[in-house]
Amino acid sequence: AQSVTQLGSHVSVSEGALVLLRCNYSSSVPPYLFWYVQYPNQGLQLLLKYTTGATLVKGINGFEAEFKKSETSFHLTKPSAHMSDAAEYFCAVSDRGFQKLVFGTGTRLLVSP
Amino acid sequence: DAGITQSPRYKITETGRQVTLMCHQTWSHSYMFWYRQDLGHGLRLIYYSAAADITDKGEVPDGYVVSRSKTENFPLTLESATRSQTSVYFCASSEPPSGRFQETQYFGPGTRLLVL
């Protein structure tokens, strides 16, 4: 069965600092991987996804993630945090050819001035 | 308005009552999903539908019923609400997977349900 582990339920950074949110997955087949962001009292919005091809994926708002098969990881990064990045971030995995997503438990990003 | 909408946005009910949460999308997406979001669990899939009149269970289907008579609507019914069903419920929709690629799921704003 597929699963996703997000290390750290909360991550705090200062504005302008590097953002690193960790995601490790477990899948018996090459997976599709996703990062979603949830702002307070809103639904989830896709940040980026890896399906095939280039392992470094760029998303919206300056975020990017790298698929590392050997480490079964898909960590999310942003070089310089902005106050507006404060939100909850979810990593998700799915099998190829299927539309069902399995989500991690989420990481809340706190950005201080 | 175009997009995916959920109603009501907030609901308080009592144990044992039947509650229906509505989801409507205007994109004519064939796939629709219901998730619940709970602290420490992230989002968990309750039910999904690949097309009208085709539904299937997800990870946590017990206590829930779905139907899909029209492509654009996917209501979720709690037949006899329990306190453990207090949660935030999200509906999502997507195109079907196309070849090697999985299509993006688009989420509604959520319904906050409190069962007393």
Coordinates of C-alpha atoms in Angstrom, one line a residue:
Chain A
A1 CA 0.0 0.0 0.0
Q2 CA 1.1 3.5 -0.7
S3 CA 1.9 5.9 2.1
V4 CA 3.4 9.3 2.6
T5 CA 5.4 10.6 5.6
Q6 CA 5.9 14.3 6.2
L7 CA 8.5 15.0 8.8
G8 CA 7.6 17.8 11.1
S9 CA 4.0 18.9 11.7
H10 CA 5.2 22.5 12.1
V11 CA 8.2 24.3 10.4
S12 CA 9.1 27.8 11.4
V13 CA 11.3 30.1 9.2
S14 CA 12.1 33.7 9.1
E15 CA 11.1 35.8 6.1
G16 CA 13.8 35.5 3.5
A17 CA 15.1 32.2 4.8
L18 CA 15.1 28.9 2.9
V19 CA 12.0 26.8 3.1
L20 CA 12.4 23.0 3.2
L21 CA 9.4 20.7 3.8
R22 CA 10.2 17.0 3.8
C23 CA 8.2 14.2 2.2
N24 CA 9.1 10.5 1.9
Y25 CA 6.8 8.1 0.2
S26 CA 6.3 4.4 0.0
S27 CA 5.1 2.8 -3.2
S28 CA 5.6 -0.5 -4.9
V29 CA 5.5 1.1 -8.4
P30 CA 6.9 4.4 -9.7
P31 CA 4.6 6.9 -8.3
Y32 CA 3.0 10.2 -9.1
L33 CA 3.9 12.8 -6.5
F34 CA 2.2 16.0 -5.6
W35 CA 2.4 19.0 -3.2
Y36 CA -0.7 20.9 -2.3
V37 CA -1.1 24.0 -0.3
Q38 CA -4.0 24.9 2.0
Y39 CA -4.5 28.5 3.1
P40 CA -6.7 29.1 6.2
N41 CA -10.4 28.2 5.7
Q42 CA -9.8 27.3 2.0
G43 CA -9.6 24.1 0.0
L44 CA -6.4 22.6 -1.3
Q45 CA -4.5 24.1 -4.3
L46 CA -1.9 22.2 -6.4
L47 CA 1.6 23.6 -6.0
L48 CA 3.4 21.2 -8.3
K49 CA 3.4 17.6 -9.4
Y50 CA 5.9 15.0 -10.7
T51 CA 4.5 12.4 -13.2
T52 CA 7.4 11.6 -15.5
G53 CA 10.5 13.2 -17.1
A54 CA 12.6 15.8 -15.3
T55 CA 13.0 15.0 -11.6
L56 CA 13.2 18.7 -10.6
V57 CA 9.8 20.1 -10.8
K58 CA 9.0 23.8 -10.6
G59 CA 5.6 25.0 -9.3
I60 CA 3.8 28.1 -8.5
N61 CA 4.9 30.9 -6.1
G62 CA 8.6 30.0 -6.5
F63 CA 8.4 26.5 -5.0
E64 CA 10.1 23.5 -6.4
A65 CA 10.6 19.8 -5.5
E66 CA 13.0 17.1 -6.5
F67 CA 12.0 13.5 -7.0
K68 CA 14.8 11.2 -5.7
K69 CA 14.0 7.6 -6.3
S70 CA 17.0 6.3 -4.4
E71 CA 15.9 8.2 -1.3
T72 CA 12.1 7.8 -1.9
S73 CA 11.8 11.5 -1.3
F74 CA 10.0 14.5 -2.8
H75 CA 11.0 17.4 -0.6
L76 CA 9.6 20.9 -1.3
T77 CA 11.9 23.9 -1.3
K78 CA 11.7 27.6 -1.8
P79 CA 14.9 29.8 -1.7
S80 CA 13.3 32.7 0.1
A81 CA 10.2 32.6 2.3
H82 CA 7.6 35.2 2.2
M83 CA 5.0 36.0 4.8
S84 CA 2.3 34.9 2.3
D85 CA 3.8 31.4 2.2
A86 CA 2.4 30.7 5.7
A87 CA -0.1 27.8 5.2
E88 CA -0.4 24.1 5.5
Y89 CA 1.4 21.9 2.9
F90 CA 0.4 18.4 2.0
C91 CA 2.4 15.9 0.1
A92 CA 0.5 13.2 -1.8
V93 CA 1.2 10.1 -3.8
S94 CA -0.8 8.0 -6.3
D95 CA -0.3 5.1 -8.5
R96 CA 0.1 5.6 -12.2
G97 CA -3.2 5.3 -14.1
F98 CA -5.3 5.8 -11.0
Q99 CA -6.8 9.0 -9.7
K100 CA -6.8 8.2 -6.0
L101 CA -4.5 10.3 -3.9
V102 CA -2.9 9.3 -0.5
F103 CA -2.0 12.3 1.5
G104 CA 0.5 12.9 4.2
T105 CA -0.5 14.4 7.5
G106 CA 0.5 17.9 6.5
T107 CA 3.2 20.4 7.6
R108 CA 2.2 23.8 8.8
L109 CA 4.7 26.5 7.7
L110 CA 5.0 29.5 10.0
V111 CA 6.9 32.6 8.6
S112 CA 8.1 35.2 11.0
P113 CA 9.1 38.8 10.1
Chain B
D1 CA -20.1 30.7 -10.9
A2 CA -17.6 28.3 -12.5
G3 CA -15.6 25.9 -10.4
I4 CA -16.4 23.5 -7.6
T5 CA -18.7 24.5 -4.8
Q6 CA -19.8 22.9 -1.5
S7 CA -22.8 23.5 0.6
P8 CA -23.4 24.1 3.4
R9 CA -20.0 25.6 4.4
Y10 CA -20.8 25.1 8.1
K11 CA -23.2 22.6 9.7
I12 CA -24.0 21.7 13.3
T13 CA -26.1 18.6 13.8
E14 CA -26.9 16.1 16.5
T15 CA -25.9 12.4 16.9
G16 CA -28.2 10.1 15.0
R17 CA -29.5 12.7 12.5
Q18 CA -29.1 12.3 8.7
V19 CA -26.9 15.0 7.1
T20 CA -26.3 15.5 3.4
L21 CA -23.3 17.5 2.1
M22 CA -23.6 18.8 -1.4
C23 CA -20.9 19.2 -4.0
H24 CA -21.3 20.8 -7.4
Q25 CA -18.8 21.3 -10.2
T26 CA -19.2 23.2 -13.5
W27 CA -16.3 21.7 -15.4
S28 CA -18.0 18.4 -16.4
H29 CA -15.1 16.5 -14.8
S30 CA -15.9 12.8 -14.9
Y31 CA -14.1 12.0 -11.6
M32 CA -15.3 13.3 -8.2
F33 CA -14.0 12.6 -4.7
W34 CA -15.0 13.1 -1.1
Y35 CA -12.2 13.5 1.6
R36 CA -12.3 14.2 5.3
Q37 CA -9.6 16.2 7.0
D38 CA -8.8 15.5 10.6
L39 CA -5.9 16.7 12.7
G40 CA -3.0 14.2 12.6
H41 CA -4.5 12.3 9.7
G42 CA -4.3 14.7 6.8
L43 CA -6.9 14.0 4.1
R44 CA -8.5 10.6 3.8
L45 CA -10.6 9.5 0.9
I46 CA -14.1 8.5 1.7
Y47 CA -15.7 7.7 -1.6
Y48 CA -15.0 8.5 -5.2
S49 CA -16.8 8.4 -8.5
A50 CA -15.4 7.8 -12.0
A51 CA -18.6 8.8 -13.8
A52 CA -22.3 9.2 -13.2
D53 CA -23.7 6.1 -11.5
I54 CA -20.2 4.7 -10.9
T55 CA -19.0 5.0 -7.3
D56 CA -16.4 3.2 -5.2
K57 CA -15.2 3.1 -1.6
G58 CA -12.1 4.9 -0.5
E59 CA -10.1 4.5 2.7
V60 CA -12.8 5.4 5.3
P61 CA -16.3 4.7 3.8
D62 CA -18.1 3.4 6.9
G63 CA -21.1 5.5 7.9
Y64 CA -21.3 7.4 4.6
V65 CA -23.4 7.0 1.5
V66 CA -22.9 8.6 -1.9
S67 CA -24.8 8.9 -5.2
R68 CA -24.1 10.4 -8.5
S69 CA -27.1 10.6 -10.8
K70 CA -25.7 13.7 -12.6
T71 CA -22.1 14.3 -13.7
E72 CA -21.9 17.7 -11.9
N73 CA -23.2 16.6 -8.5
F74 CA -21.8 14.3 -5.9
P75 CA -23.7 14.4 -2.6
L76 CA -22.3 12.8 0.5
T77 CA -24.8 11.5 3.1
L78 CA -24.2 10.7 6.7
E79 CA -27.1 8.3 7.4
S80 CA -26.9 8.5 11.2
A81 CA -24.3 11.0 12.3
T82 CA -21.8 10.2 15.0
R83 CA -19.4 12.4 16.9
S84 CA -16.5 10.7 15.2
Q85 CA -17.7 12.2 12.0
T86 CA -17.0 15.7 13.2
S87 CA -14.5 16.9 10.6
V88 CA -13.9 19.1 7.6
Y89 CA -15.1 17.6 4.4
F90 CA -13.6 18.4 1.0
C91 CA -15.0 17.6 -2.4
A92 CA -12.7 17.4 -5.4
S93 CA -13.0 16.7 -9.1
S94 CA -10.7 15.9 -12.0
E95 CA -10.5 14.6 -15.5
P96 CA -9.8 10.9 -15.9
P97 CA -6.2 9.8 -16.1
S98 CA -4.9 10.2 -19.6
G99 CA -2.3 7.7 -20.6
R100 CA 0.8 8.1 -18.4
F101 CA -0.5 11.2 -16.8
Q102 CA -2.7 11.7 -13.8
E103 CA -4.9 14.7 -14.0
T104 CA -4.9 17.4 -11.3
Q105 CA -7.7 17.2 -8.6
Y106 CA -9.4 20.5 -7.9
F107 CA -10.8 21.0 -4.5
G108 CA -13.8 22.8 -3.1
P109 CA -13.7 25.2 -0.1
G110 CA -14.8 22.5 2.3
T111 CA -17.7 22.0 4.8
R112 CA -17.1 22.1 8.5
L113 CA -19.3 19.6 10.2
L114 CA -19.8 19.5 14.0
V115 CA -21.8 16.5 15.4
L116 CA -23.0 17.1 19.0

